[in-house]
Amino acid sequence: MSDAATTTAKEEITRPEAGQQVTVRIDDVAFGGEGVGRVDGFVVFVPLVIEGETVEAEITEVKKSFARANLIKVVEPAESRIEPECSYFGDCGGCQYQHMAYEAQLAMKQKQITALFERIGGFSEDKVAPVVACPQSFNYRNRILIRSQWNGKAKKLLVGFRKRNSHWVVEIDDCKIAEPALNAQIREVRNNPPNKGGVKVNLRVAPEDWMVPDHSFFQTNYFMLPRMVEVVRKIFQSSGSDYLIDAYCGVGFLGIELASLAKRYAGVEYDHRAILAARENAAKFGGDNGEFVEGRTEHLLPELLAKFEDGNTTVILDPPRKGCAPTVIGQLREIRPA
Ligand SMILES: C[S@@+](CC[C@H](N)C(=O)[O-])C[C@H]1O[C@@H](n2cnc3c(N)ncnc32)[C@H](O)[C@@H]1O
């Protein structure tokens, strides 16, 4: 590009100012839920919007290459815009998409995941399977974390979830995505609140059969478990491999569910209590053709891969949100399991 063209492009982009009201068309919804639009060429993120909508928003923060804004009014709503079920929606930080019809949420997630795989890994669109819908889009979560917070100004102990983009707590009596049994637990906590602020209360409907220690991970949506196992089972079966490694295995759920299809399997997990529970779960559910090893996947994966035949081993990766350590990906790229 010539110098003149660069200068012209730069000059055309004027940064908005904090407090300014803008009208913006939403071109995309980024991973995490913020809508992306442009005001005079400058990128503005607006929450609680849908691709294709035109909205009025107030700029709240201006950075070097983008700004953030609060939604004031939807000028041209998308067809998929609906009334959120939850009265706390928008204020509470727990949900991002209740203003969209469920089908539209699924399509948007599909687009986001496909774009991430394409941008970061160079994978083509057809490598990403369609999102599997949940049989129920509300009252499905089996675990939530509520917090207490002392509000000095109001001289009141708040009990609820974190507000959106804030450290403050919004008081909650009822959560639309939590299982009904958890809502009963929320009310119990509200009626008998902790005696101070800063307390986190972990509420959970434990699975009926699986042994899960209090603070160990278990899949948070029981309605999706059969579908999830089905997807992983099909991939394992179509690989034709005999051996299975369940990396980041928690209490052994996926490895044990698939154990009968493997000659041998191994799980790795760094939560000590989860590994003890995984061994008990394996004994209970007949997964005795495998072992559960305690430690970090990034440290133990080479050892586990060496136990099984290269090209005849499938590795399940179900890491925490921050993802796998880069060395794990490096090891898998080298070995190229089935
Ligand atoms: C998303 S959960 C998956 C659990 C399991 N696959 C299941 O279906 O129940 C991720 C698990 O990885 C564990 N974890 C996190 N970092 C780890 C690491 N570096 N090495 C081994 N386990 C790790 C966490 O304790 C958690 O149990």
GROMACS .gro file of C-alpha atoms and ligand atoms in nm, residues 215-219 225 228 246-255 268-271 274 293 295-299 316-323 325 328, ligand 1:
model
   65
  215HIS     CA    1  -1.493  -3.000   4.471
  216SER     CA    2  -1.408  -3.232   4.184
  217PHE     CA    3  -1.537  -3.183   3.833
  218PHE     CA    4  -1.837  -3.360   3.685
  219GLN     CA    5  -2.016  -3.267   3.361
  225LEU     CA    6  -2.450  -3.684   2.903
  228MET     CA    7  -2.188  -3.659   2.471
  246ASP     CA    8  -0.861  -4.024   2.878
  247ALA     CA    9  -0.661  -3.705   2.939
  248TYR     CA   10  -0.795  -3.466   3.208
  249CYS     CA   11  -1.024  -3.752   3.312
  250GLY     CA   12  -1.183  -3.611   3.630
  251VAL     CA   13  -1.357  -3.900   3.808
  252GLY     CA   14  -1.308  -4.118   3.499
  253PHE     CA   15  -1.646  -4.061   3.336
  254LEU     CA   16  -1.556  -4.079   2.965
  255GLY     CA   17  -1.284  -4.344   2.997
  268VAL     CA   18  -0.476  -3.897   3.382
  269GLU     CA   19  -0.592  -3.624   3.620
  270TYR     CA   20  -0.420  -3.395   3.872
  271ASP     CA   21  -0.702  -3.372   4.129
  274ALA     CA   22  -1.091  -3.723   4.167
  293VAL     CA   23  -0.278  -4.207   3.708
  295GLY     CA   24  -0.049  -3.603   3.777
  296ARG     CA   25  -0.039  -3.339   3.508
  297THR     CA   26  -0.129  -3.446   3.157
  298GLU     CA   27   0.164  -3.247   3.018
  299HIS     CA   28   0.405  -3.445   3.237
  316ILE     CA   29  -0.965  -3.797   2.455
  317LEU     CA   30  -0.883  -3.435   2.541
  318ASP     CA   31  -1.128  -3.272   2.781
  319PRO     CA   32  -0.917  -3.001   2.944
  320PRO     CA   33  -1.032  -2.715   3.168
  321ARG     CA   34  -1.137  -2.386   3.002
  322LYS     CA   35  -0.784  -2.257   2.958
  323GLY     CA   36  -0.712  -2.554   2.730
  325ALA     CA   37  -0.059  -2.700   2.768
  328VAL     CA   38   0.049  -3.166   2.507
  339LIG     C1   39  -1.341  -3.037   3.189
  339LIG     S1   40  -1.290  -3.141   3.319
  339LIG     C2   41  -1.305  -3.297   3.238
  339LIG     C3   42  -1.337  -3.415   3.327
  339LIG     C4   43  -1.378  -3.543   3.262
  339LIG     N1   44  -1.334  -3.560   3.126
  339LIG     C5   45  -1.528  -3.569   3.272
  339LIG     O1   46  -1.592  -3.588   3.168
  339LIG     O2   47  -1.581  -3.568   3.383
  339LIG     C6   48  -1.118  -3.108   3.324
  339LIG     C7   49  -1.041  -3.184   3.429
  339LIG     O3   50  -0.901  -3.159   3.409
  339LIG     C8   51  -0.835  -3.152   3.535
  339LIG     N2   52  -0.708  -3.083   3.508
  339LIG     C9   53  -0.688  -2.950   3.489
  339LIG     N3   54  -0.560  -2.927   3.452
  339LIG    C10   55  -0.498  -3.048   3.446
  339LIG    C11   56  -0.367  -3.089   3.409
  339LIG     N4   57  -0.274  -3.002   3.373
  339LIG     N5   58  -0.340  -3.221   3.408
  339LIG    C12   59  -0.435  -3.311   3.447
  339LIG     N6   60  -0.561  -3.278   3.483
  339LIG    C13   61  -0.594  -3.148   3.480
  339LIG    C14   62  -0.936  -3.084   3.625
  339LIG     O4   63  -0.911  -3.116   3.760
  339LIG    C15   64  -1.069  -3.144   3.573
  339LIG     O5   65  -1.103  -3.259   3.645
   0.00000   0.00000   0.00000
